[in-house]
């Protein structure tokens, strides 16, 4: 690599009006994007629905995903907006319907230039977002001891399936998703001889609220309303995620 850098530098033409620059330009070592966590059983359900062909000749129109939680993120480091994506989560609805074999018309970027006949309209709403920290402990003896914090966020969302021509509701799915938070650490606050030592070291694990907590539950809600509307899909595919949907009942 150093040889290459020297060779490139030798081929660079000098310019009289160019400001002096360092010989080596640093390149960031940022990691590549990580893979989004997949929900295998939900993906299998969408694939199963596709194989039943119940959506083969069905067209869905998808609008924005509404947020009615009213929650603003002013707590997390660097956060200045809402906890949940505003409208863009409709992309998960579009993706899920496509995987299930439907034709999808997305209106997120505006209505289509030419009218497209559709059978169903499907929309989503974030209904509530609640936070709790039920366990928080700081147990120190003689100034030294462990610290513990365990909490969660509870997200609820709904997927609504309507007849596109009349907006008459056909099916609803209510999904809840807990996002867990755990912090374990050790703190010290005491005098060793003439030296005061104080501080806290903590390790935390928190599931991501705006990614894995959304794409899977939204896809599950889409699969739920489709299986409610089309019994053949339910008979063939509901068993794959039946326990998840029964838990939401």
PDB file of C-alpha atoms in Angstrom:
ATOM      1  CA  UNK A   1       0.000   0.000   0.000  1.00  0.00           C
ATOM      2  CA  UNK A   2       2.817   2.577   0.729  1.00  0.00           C
ATOM      3  CA  UNK A   3       4.304   1.854  -2.718  1.00  0.00           C
ATOM      4  CA  UNK A   4       0.948   2.592  -4.344  1.00  0.00           C
ATOM      5  CA  UNK A   5       0.625   5.854  -2.440  1.00  0.00           C
ATOM      6  CA  UNK A   6       4.072   6.984  -3.593  1.00  0.00           C
ATOM      7  CA  UNK A   7       3.300   6.050  -7.202  1.00  0.00           C
ATOM      8  CA  UNK A   8       0.047   8.013  -7.206  1.00  0.00           C
ATOM      9  CA  UNK A   9       1.751  11.014  -5.653  1.00  0.00           C
ATOM     10  CA  UNK A  10       4.412  10.955  -8.343  1.00  0.00           C
ATOM     11  CA  UNK A  11       1.764  11.130 -11.071  1.00  0.00           C
ATOM     12  CA  UNK A  12      -0.069  14.109  -9.591  1.00  0.00           C
ATOM     13  CA  UNK A  13       0.378  17.353 -11.498  1.00  0.00           C
ATOM     14  CA  UNK A  14       1.183  20.379  -9.362  1.00  0.00           C
ATOM     15  CA  UNK A  15      -1.060  23.438  -9.511  1.00  0.00           C
ATOM     16  CA  UNK A  16       0.161  26.868  -8.623  1.00  0.00           C
ATOM     17  CA  UNK A  17      -3.115  27.861  -6.954  1.00  0.00           C
ATOM     18  CA  UNK A  18      -3.460  24.684  -4.868  1.00  0.00           C
ATOM     19  CA  UNK A  19      -3.045  24.897  -1.097  1.00  0.00           C
ATOM     20  CA  UNK A  20      -0.383  22.682   0.460  1.00  0.00           C
ATOM     21  CA  UNK A  21      -1.836  19.389   1.580  1.00  0.00           C
ATOM     22  CA  UNK A  22      -0.494  16.596   3.769  1.00  0.00           C
ATOM     23  CA  UNK A  23       1.253  13.807   1.918  1.00  0.00           C
ATOM     24  CA  UNK A  24      -1.027  11.133   3.366  1.00  0.00           C
ATOM     25  CA  UNK A  25      -4.810  11.577   3.407  1.00  0.00           C
ATOM     26  CA  UNK A  26      -6.370   9.496   6.218  1.00  0.00           C
ATOM     27  CA  UNK A  27      -9.046   7.005   5.256  1.00  0.00           C
ATOM     28  CA  UNK A  28     -11.778   6.192   7.769  1.00  0.00           C
ATOM     29  CA  UNK A  29     -11.943   2.702   9.160  1.00  0.00           C
ATOM     30  CA  UNK A  30     -15.720   2.765   9.602  1.00  0.00           C
ATOM     31  CA  UNK A  31     -17.216  -0.735   9.584  1.00  0.00           C
ATOM     32  CA  UNK A  32     -19.479  -1.821   6.765  1.00  0.00           C
ATOM     33  CA  UNK A  33     -23.250  -1.866   7.442  1.00  0.00           C
ATOM     34  CA  UNK A  34     -24.304  -4.850   9.504  1.00  0.00           C
ATOM     35  CA  UNK A  35     -27.012  -7.216   8.407  1.00  0.00           C
ATOM     36  CA  UNK A  36     -30.508  -6.428   9.636  1.00  0.00           C
ATOM     37  CA  UNK A  37     -31.753  -9.037  12.070  1.00  0.00           C
ATOM     38  CA  UNK A  38     -34.072 -11.403  10.236  1.00  0.00           C
ATOM     39  CA  UNK A  39     -37.226 -12.928  11.630  1.00  0.00           C
ATOM     40  CA  UNK A  40     -37.025 -16.371  10.098  1.00  0.00           C
ATOM     41  CA  UNK A  41     -40.493 -17.580  11.089  1.00  0.00           C
ATOM     42  CA  UNK A  42     -42.176 -14.413   9.840  1.00  0.00           C
ATOM     43  CA  UNK A  43     -40.234 -14.545   6.577  1.00  0.00           C
ATOM     44  CA  UNK A  44     -41.250 -18.201   6.216  1.00  0.00           C
ATOM     45  CA  UNK A  45     -44.890 -17.203   6.759  1.00  0.00           C
ATOM     46  CA  UNK A  46     -44.741 -14.592   3.989  1.00  0.00           C
ATOM     47  CA  UNK A  47     -43.128 -17.152   1.672  1.00  0.00           C
ATOM     48  CA  UNK A  48     -45.840 -19.653   2.581  1.00  0.00           C
ATOM     49  CA  UNK A  49     -48.576 -17.125   1.764  1.00  0.00           C
ATOM     50  CA  UNK A  50     -46.918 -16.490  -1.587  1.00  0.00           C
ATOM     51  CA  UNK A  51     -47.042 -20.199  -2.379  1.00  0.00           C
ATOM     52  CA  UNK A  52     -50.808 -20.327  -1.747  1.00  0.00           C
ATOM     53  CA  UNK A  53     -51.290 -17.768  -4.575  1.00  0.00           C
ATOM     54  CA  UNK A  54     -54.101 -16.007  -2.673  1.00  0.00           C
ATOM     55  CA  UNK A  55     -52.524 -12.631  -3.493  1.00  0.00           C
ATOM     56  CA  UNK A  56     -51.518 -13.448  -7.060  1.00  0.00           C
ATOM     57  CA  UNK A  57     -54.146 -11.152  -8.646  1.00  0.00           C
ATOM     58  CA  UNK A  58     -54.538  -8.733  -5.729  1.00  0.00           C
ATOM     59  CA  UNK A  59     -53.264  -5.156  -5.718  1.00  0.00           C
ATOM     60  CA  UNK A  60     -52.705  -3.194  -2.514  1.00  0.00           C
ATOM     61  CA  UNK A  61     -52.210   0.530  -2.065  1.00  0.00           C
ATOM     62  CA  UNK A  62     -49.928   1.488   0.835  1.00  0.00           C
ATOM     63  CA  UNK A  63     -49.877   4.921   2.406  1.00  0.00           C
ATOM     64  CA  UNK A  64     -47.760   6.479   5.134  1.00  0.00           C
ATOM     65  CA  UNK A  65     -47.307   4.835   8.522  1.00  0.00           C
ATOM     66  CA  UNK A  66     -48.798   7.137  11.166  1.00  0.00           C
ATOM     67  CA  UNK A  67     -47.344   7.813  14.623  1.00  0.00           C
ATOM     68  CA  UNK A  68     -49.911   8.601  17.316  1.00  0.00           C
ATOM     69  CA  UNK A  69     -47.639   7.948  20.313  1.00  0.00           C
ATOM     70  CA  UNK A  70     -46.703  11.610  20.754  1.00  0.00           C
ATOM     71  CA  UNK A  71     -43.287  10.566  22.073  1.00  0.00           C
ATOM     72  CA  UNK A  72     -40.249  12.713  21.284  1.00  0.00           C
ATOM     73  CA  UNK A  73     -36.741  11.372  21.877  1.00  0.00           C
ATOM     74  CA  UNK A  74     -34.874  13.938  23.933  1.00  0.00           C
ATOM     75  CA  UNK A  75     -33.067  11.395  26.104  1.00  0.00           C
ATOM     76  CA  UNK A  76     -30.789   9.283  23.917  1.00  0.00           C
ATOM     77  CA  UNK A  77     -27.380  10.690  23.116  1.00  0.00           C
ATOM     78  CA  UNK A  78     -27.550  12.857  19.985  1.00  0.00           C
ATOM     79  CA  UNK A  79     -31.301  12.382  19.580  1.00  0.00           C
ATOM     80  CA  UNK A  80     -33.362  15.350  18.412  1.00  0.00           C
ATOM     81  CA  UNK A  81     -36.459  13.785  16.840  1.00  0.00           C
ATOM     82  CA  UNK A  82     -39.090  11.137  17.406  1.00  0.00           C
ATOM     83  CA  UNK A  83     -38.448   7.679  18.759  1.00  0.00           C
ATOM     84  CA  UNK A  84     -40.170   6.083  15.756  1.00  0.00           C
ATOM     85  CA  UNK A  85     -39.761   6.681  11.999  1.00  0.00           C
ATOM     86  CA  UNK A  86     -42.375   9.101  10.717  1.00  0.00           C
ATOM     87  CA  UNK A  87     -44.180   7.474   7.810  1.00  0.00           C
ATOM     88  CA  UNK A  88     -41.184   5.612   6.403  1.00  0.00           C
ATOM     89  CA  UNK A  89     -42.135   2.388   8.158  1.00  0.00           C
ATOM     90  CA  UNK A  90     -44.653   1.903   5.341  1.00  0.00           C
ATOM     91  CA  UNK A  91     -41.666   0.498   3.438  1.00  0.00           C
ATOM     92  CA  UNK A  92     -41.859  -2.579   5.703  1.00  0.00           C
ATOM     93  CA  UNK A  93     -45.522  -2.993   4.697  1.00  0.00           C
ATOM     94  CA  UNK A  94     -44.630  -2.745   1.008  1.00  0.00           C
ATOM     95  CA  UNK A  95     -41.786  -5.237   1.424  1.00  0.00           C
ATOM     96  CA  UNK A  96     -43.970  -7.723   3.311  1.00  0.00           C
ATOM     97  CA  UNK A  97     -46.792  -7.621   0.769  1.00  0.00           C
ATOM     98  CA  UNK A  98     -44.335  -8.070  -2.104  1.00  0.00           C
ATOM     99  CA  UNK A  99     -42.799 -11.102  -0.392  1.00  0.00           C
ATOM    100  CA  UNK A 100     -46.300 -12.510   0.114  1.00  0.00           C
ATOM    101  CA  UNK A 101     -46.954 -12.304  -3.640  1.00  0.00           C
ATOM    102  CA  UNK A 102     -49.106  -9.179  -3.949  1.00  0.00           C
ATOM    103  CA  UNK A 103     -48.833  -6.270  -6.365  1.00  0.00           C
ATOM    104  CA  UNK A 104     -48.170  -3.124  -4.359  1.00  0.00           C
ATOM    105  CA  UNK A 105     -48.811   0.540  -5.178  1.00  0.00           C
ATOM    106  CA  UNK A 106     -46.888   2.801  -2.804  1.00  0.00           C
ATOM    107  CA  UNK A 107     -48.131   6.359  -2.296  1.00  0.00           C
ATOM    108  CA  UNK A 108     -45.421   7.408   0.138  1.00  0.00           C
ATOM    109  CA  UNK A 109     -43.865   9.686  -2.497  1.00  0.00           C
ATOM    110  CA  UNK A 110     -47.233  10.786  -3.851  1.00  0.00           C
ATOM    111  CA  UNK A 111     -50.152   9.408  -5.839  1.00  0.00           C
ATOM    112  CA  UNK A 112     -49.349   7.613  -9.098  1.00  0.00           C
ATOM    113  CA  UNK A 113     -49.435   9.708 -12.288  1.00  0.00           C
ATOM    114  CA  UNK A 114     -51.953   7.293 -13.784  1.00  0.00           C
ATOM    115  CA  UNK A 115     -54.790   5.804 -11.708  1.00  0.00           C
ATOM    116  CA  UNK A 116     -54.197   2.174 -10.779  1.00  0.00           C
ATOM    117  CA  UNK A 117     -57.128  -0.063  -9.836  1.00  0.00           C
ATOM    118  CA  UNK A 118     -56.525  -1.595  -6.416  1.00  0.00           C
ATOM    119  CA  UNK A 119     -58.370  -4.155  -4.310  1.00  0.00           C
ATOM    120  CA  UNK A 120     -57.201  -3.238  -0.827  1.00  0.00           C
ATOM    121  CA  UNK A 121     -55.720  -0.341   1.109  1.00  0.00           C
ATOM    122  CA  UNK A 122     -53.413  -1.151   3.981  1.00  0.00           C
ATOM    123  CA  UNK A 123     -52.076   1.266   6.578  1.00  0.00           C
ATOM    124  CA  UNK A 124     -50.336   1.159   9.918  1.00  0.00           C
ATOM    125  CA  UNK A 125     -50.366   3.181  13.130  1.00  0.00           C
ATOM    126  CA  UNK A 126     -48.011   3.268  16.099  1.00  0.00           C
ATOM    127  CA  UNK A 127     -50.555   3.350  18.898  1.00  0.00           C
ATOM    128  CA  UNK A 128     -48.458   3.627  22.044  1.00  0.00           C
ATOM    129  CA  UNK A 129     -44.899   3.655  23.333  1.00  0.00           C
ATOM    130  CA  UNK A 130     -44.370   3.215  27.070  1.00  0.00           C
ATOM    131  CA  UNK A 131     -41.157   3.072  29.069  1.00  0.00           C
ATOM    132  CA  UNK A 132     -40.400   1.471  32.409  1.00  0.00           C
ATOM    133  CA  UNK A 133     -37.382   0.854  34.618  1.00  0.00           C
ATOM    134  CA  UNK A 134     -38.756  -1.642  37.173  1.00  0.00           C
ATOM    135  CA  UNK A 135     -35.367  -2.649  38.577  1.00  0.00           C
ATOM    136  CA  UNK A 136     -32.642  -0.186  39.470  1.00  0.00           C
ATOM    137  CA  UNK A 137     -30.211  -1.035  42.241  1.00  0.00           C
ATOM    138  CA  UNK A 138     -26.989   0.418  43.611  1.00  0.00           C
ATOM    139  CA  UNK A 139     -25.740  -1.928  46.333  1.00  0.00           C
ATOM    140  CA  UNK A 140     -22.443  -0.774  47.802  1.00  0.00           C
ATOM    141  CA  UNK A 141     -20.785  -1.867  51.003  1.00  0.00           C
ATOM    142  CA  UNK A 142     -18.001   0.376  52.257  1.00  0.00           C
ATOM    143  CA  UNK A 143     -18.377   2.319  49.025  1.00  0.00           C
ATOM    144  CA  UNK A 144     -17.826  -0.657  46.717  1.00  0.00           C
ATOM    145  CA  UNK A 145     -20.481  -2.789  45.052  1.00  0.00           C
ATOM    146  CA  UNK A 146     -22.553  -3.683  41.997  1.00  0.00           C
ATOM    147  CA  UNK A 147     -25.068  -1.557  40.103  1.00  0.00           C
ATOM    148  CA  UNK A 148     -27.981  -2.997  38.133  1.00  0.00           C
ATOM    149  CA  UNK A 149     -30.555  -1.476  35.791  1.00  0.00           C
ATOM    150  CA  UNK A 150     -33.232  -3.463  33.965  1.00  0.00           C
ATOM    151  CA  UNK A 151     -35.933  -1.778  31.883  1.00  0.00           C
ATOM    152  CA  UNK A 152     -38.020  -2.001  28.774  1.00  0.00           C
ATOM    153  CA  UNK A 153     -40.017  -0.081  26.218  1.00  0.00           C
ATOM    154  CA  UNK A 154     -43.405  -1.437  25.145  1.00  0.00           C
ATOM    155  CA  UNK A 155     -44.445  -0.607  21.579  1.00  0.00           C
ATOM    156  CA  UNK A 156     -47.889  -1.331  20.187  1.00  0.00           C
ATOM    157  CA  UNK A 157     -48.863  -0.970  16.546  1.00  0.00           C
ATOM    158  CA  UNK A 158     -51.841  -1.829  14.413  1.00  0.00           C
ATOM    159  CA  UNK A 159     -52.165  -2.884  10.773  1.00  0.00           C
ATOM    160  CA  UNK A 160     -55.480  -2.060   9.109  1.00  0.00           C
ATOM    161  CA  UNK A 161     -56.771  -3.703   5.937  1.00  0.00           C
ATOM    162  CA  UNK A 162     -59.602  -1.871   4.117  1.00  0.00           C
ATOM    163  CA  UNK A 163     -61.444  -2.135   0.845  1.00  0.00           C
ATOM    164  CA  UNK A 164     -59.701   0.495  -1.249  1.00  0.00           C
ATOM    165  CA  UNK A 165     -62.841   1.726  -3.034  1.00  0.00           C
ATOM    166  CA  UNK A 166     -65.012   2.215   0.051  1.00  0.00           C
ATOM    167  CA  UNK A 167     -62.495   2.306   2.936  1.00  0.00           C
ATOM    168  CA  UNK A 168     -64.696  -0.247   4.680  1.00  0.00           C
ATOM    169  CA  UNK A 169     -62.509  -2.024   7.191  1.00  0.00           C
ATOM    170  CA  UNK A 170     -61.949  -5.701   6.541  1.00  0.00           C
ATOM    171  CA  UNK A 171     -59.319  -6.789   9.061  1.00  0.00           C
ATOM    172  CA  UNK A 172     -57.232  -5.436  11.952  1.00  0.00           C
ATOM    173  CA  UNK A 173     -54.094  -6.734  13.636  1.00  0.00           C
ATOM    174  CA  UNK A 174     -52.778  -5.420  16.955  1.00  0.00           C
ATOM    175  CA  UNK A 175     -49.122  -6.205  17.658  1.00  0.00           C
ATOM    176  CA  UNK A 176     -47.071  -5.495  20.780  1.00  0.00           C
ATOM    177  CA  UNK A 177     -43.295  -5.585  20.986  1.00  0.00           C
ATOM    178  CA  UNK A 178     -41.180  -5.186  24.120  1.00  0.00           C
ATOM    179  CA  UNK A 179     -37.704  -3.689  23.700  1.00  0.00           C
ATOM    180  CA  UNK A 180     -35.459  -4.781  26.549  1.00  0.00           C
ATOM    181  CA  UNK A 181     -32.678  -2.879  28.285  1.00  0.00           C
ATOM    182  CA  UNK A 182     -30.145  -4.286  30.750  1.00  0.00           C
ATOM    183  CA  UNK A 183     -27.210  -2.613  32.467  1.00  0.00           C
ATOM    184  CA  UNK A 184     -24.761  -4.264  34.841  1.00  0.00           C
ATOM    185  CA  UNK A 185     -21.870  -2.498  36.470  1.00  0.00           C
ATOM    186  CA  UNK A 186     -19.731  -1.905  39.512  1.00  0.00           C
ATOM    187  CA  UNK A 187     -19.213   1.307  41.412  1.00  0.00           C
ATOM    188  CA  UNK A 188     -16.642   2.500  43.905  1.00  0.00           C
ATOM    189  CA  UNK A 189     -16.634   5.510  46.184  1.00  0.00           C
ATOM    190  CA  UNK A 190     -14.213   5.284  49.071  1.00  0.00           C
ATOM    191  CA  UNK A 191     -10.878   6.465  50.392  1.00  0.00           C
ATOM    192  CA  UNK A 192      -7.798   4.300  50.057  1.00  0.00           C
ATOM    193  CA  UNK A 193      -5.275   5.795  52.435  1.00  0.00           C
ATOM    194  CA  UNK A 194      -5.097   9.446  51.434  1.00  0.00           C
ATOM    195  CA  UNK A 195      -6.562   8.789  47.965  1.00  0.00           C
ATOM    196  CA  UNK A 196     -10.248   9.134  47.127  1.00  0.00           C
ATOM    197  CA  UNK A 197     -11.382   6.681  44.461  1.00  0.00           C
ATOM    198  CA  UNK A 198     -14.811   7.072  42.893  1.00  0.00           C
ATOM    199  CA  UNK A 199     -16.420   5.960  39.667  1.00  0.00           C
ATOM    200  CA  UNK A 200     -18.648   3.458  37.945  1.00  0.00           C
ATOM    201  CA  UNK A 201     -18.061   0.960  35.154  1.00  0.00           C
ATOM    202  CA  UNK A 202     -21.167  -0.377  33.423  1.00  0.00           C
ATOM    203  CA  UNK A 203     -21.987  -2.658  30.523  1.00  0.00           C
ATOM    204  CA  UNK A 204     -25.350  -2.338  28.834  1.00  0.00           C
ATOM    205  CA  UNK A 205     -27.365  -4.191  26.250  1.00  0.00           C
ATOM    206  CA  UNK A 206     -30.344  -2.524  24.567  1.00  0.00           C
ATOM    207  CA  UNK A 207     -32.334  -3.772  21.603  1.00  0.00           C
ATOM    208  CA  UNK A 208     -32.701  -1.253  18.814  1.00  0.00           C
ATOM    209  CA  UNK A 209     -36.097   0.416  18.852  1.00  0.00           C
ATOM    210  CA  UNK A 210     -36.149   1.779  15.295  1.00  0.00           C
ATOM    211  CA  UNK A 211     -35.005  -1.281  13.360  1.00  0.00           C
ATOM    212  CA  UNK A 212     -35.404  -4.839  14.627  1.00  0.00           C
ATOM    213  CA  UNK A 213     -38.258  -3.768  16.920  1.00  0.00           C
ATOM    214  CA  UNK A 214     -40.234  -2.510  13.923  1.00  0.00           C
ATOM    215  CA  UNK A 215     -39.603  -4.508  10.768  1.00  0.00           C
ATOM    216  CA  UNK A 216     -40.533  -7.899  12.249  1.00  0.00           C
ATOM    217  CA  UNK A 217     -43.698  -6.812  14.105  1.00  0.00           C
ATOM    218  CA  UNK A 218     -44.937  -4.836  11.094  1.00  0.00           C
ATOM    219  CA  UNK A 219     -44.377  -7.837   8.818  1.00  0.00           C
ATOM    220  CA  UNK A 220     -46.171 -10.046  11.355  1.00  0.00           C
ATOM    221  CA  UNK A 221     -49.142  -7.663  11.368  1.00  0.00           C
ATOM    222  CA  UNK A 222     -49.295  -7.712   7.570  1.00  0.00           C
ATOM    223  CA  UNK A 223     -49.224 -11.502   7.535  1.00  0.00           C
ATOM    224  CA  UNK A 224     -51.949 -11.551  10.197  1.00  0.00           C
ATOM    225  CA  UNK A 225     -54.460  -9.396   8.278  1.00  0.00           C
ATOM    226  CA  UNK A 226     -53.774 -11.285   5.049  1.00  0.00           C
ATOM    227  CA  UNK A 227     -54.378 -14.639   6.731  1.00  0.00           C
ATOM    228  CA  UNK A 228     -57.564 -13.328   8.364  1.00  0.00           C
ATOM    229  CA  UNK A 229     -58.835 -12.167   4.979  1.00  0.00           C
ATOM    230  CA  UNK A 230     -57.837 -15.295   3.063  1.00  0.00           C
ATOM    231  CA  UNK A 231     -58.669 -18.527   4.939  1.00  0.00           C
ATOM    232  CA  UNK A 232     -56.608 -20.664   2.566  1.00  0.00           C
ATOM    233  CA  UNK A 233     -53.487 -18.748   3.597  1.00  0.00           C
ATOM    234  CA  UNK A 234     -54.426 -19.146   7.263  1.00  0.00           C
ATOM    235  CA  UNK A 235     -54.999 -22.885   6.928  1.00  0.00           C
ATOM    236  CA  UNK A 236     -51.606 -23.389   5.299  1.00  0.00           C
ATOM    237  CA  UNK A 237     -49.419 -20.830   7.053  1.00  0.00           C
ATOM    238  CA  UNK A 238     -50.787 -19.592  10.375  1.00  0.00           C
ATOM    239  CA  UNK A 239     -49.252 -22.440  12.364  1.00  0.00           C
ATOM    240  CA  UNK A 240     -45.771 -21.062  11.638  1.00  0.00           C
ATOM    241  CA  UNK A 241     -46.420 -17.969  13.792  1.00  0.00           C
ATOM    242  CA  UNK A 242     -49.577 -19.055  15.580  1.00  0.00           C
ATOM    243  CA  UNK A 243     -48.040 -18.790  19.043  1.00  0.00           C
ATOM    244  CA  UNK A 244     -46.894 -15.214  18.344  1.00  0.00           C
ATOM    245  CA  UNK A 245     -50.344 -14.150  17.180  1.00  0.00           C
ATOM    246  CA  UNK A 246     -52.118 -15.995  19.983  1.00  0.00           C
ATOM    247  CA  UNK A 247     -49.942 -14.124  22.476  1.00  0.00           C
ATOM    248  CA  UNK A 248     -51.238 -10.857  21.011  1.00  0.00           C
ATOM    249  CA  UNK A 249     -54.887 -11.866  21.367  1.00  0.00           C
TER     250      UNK A 249
END
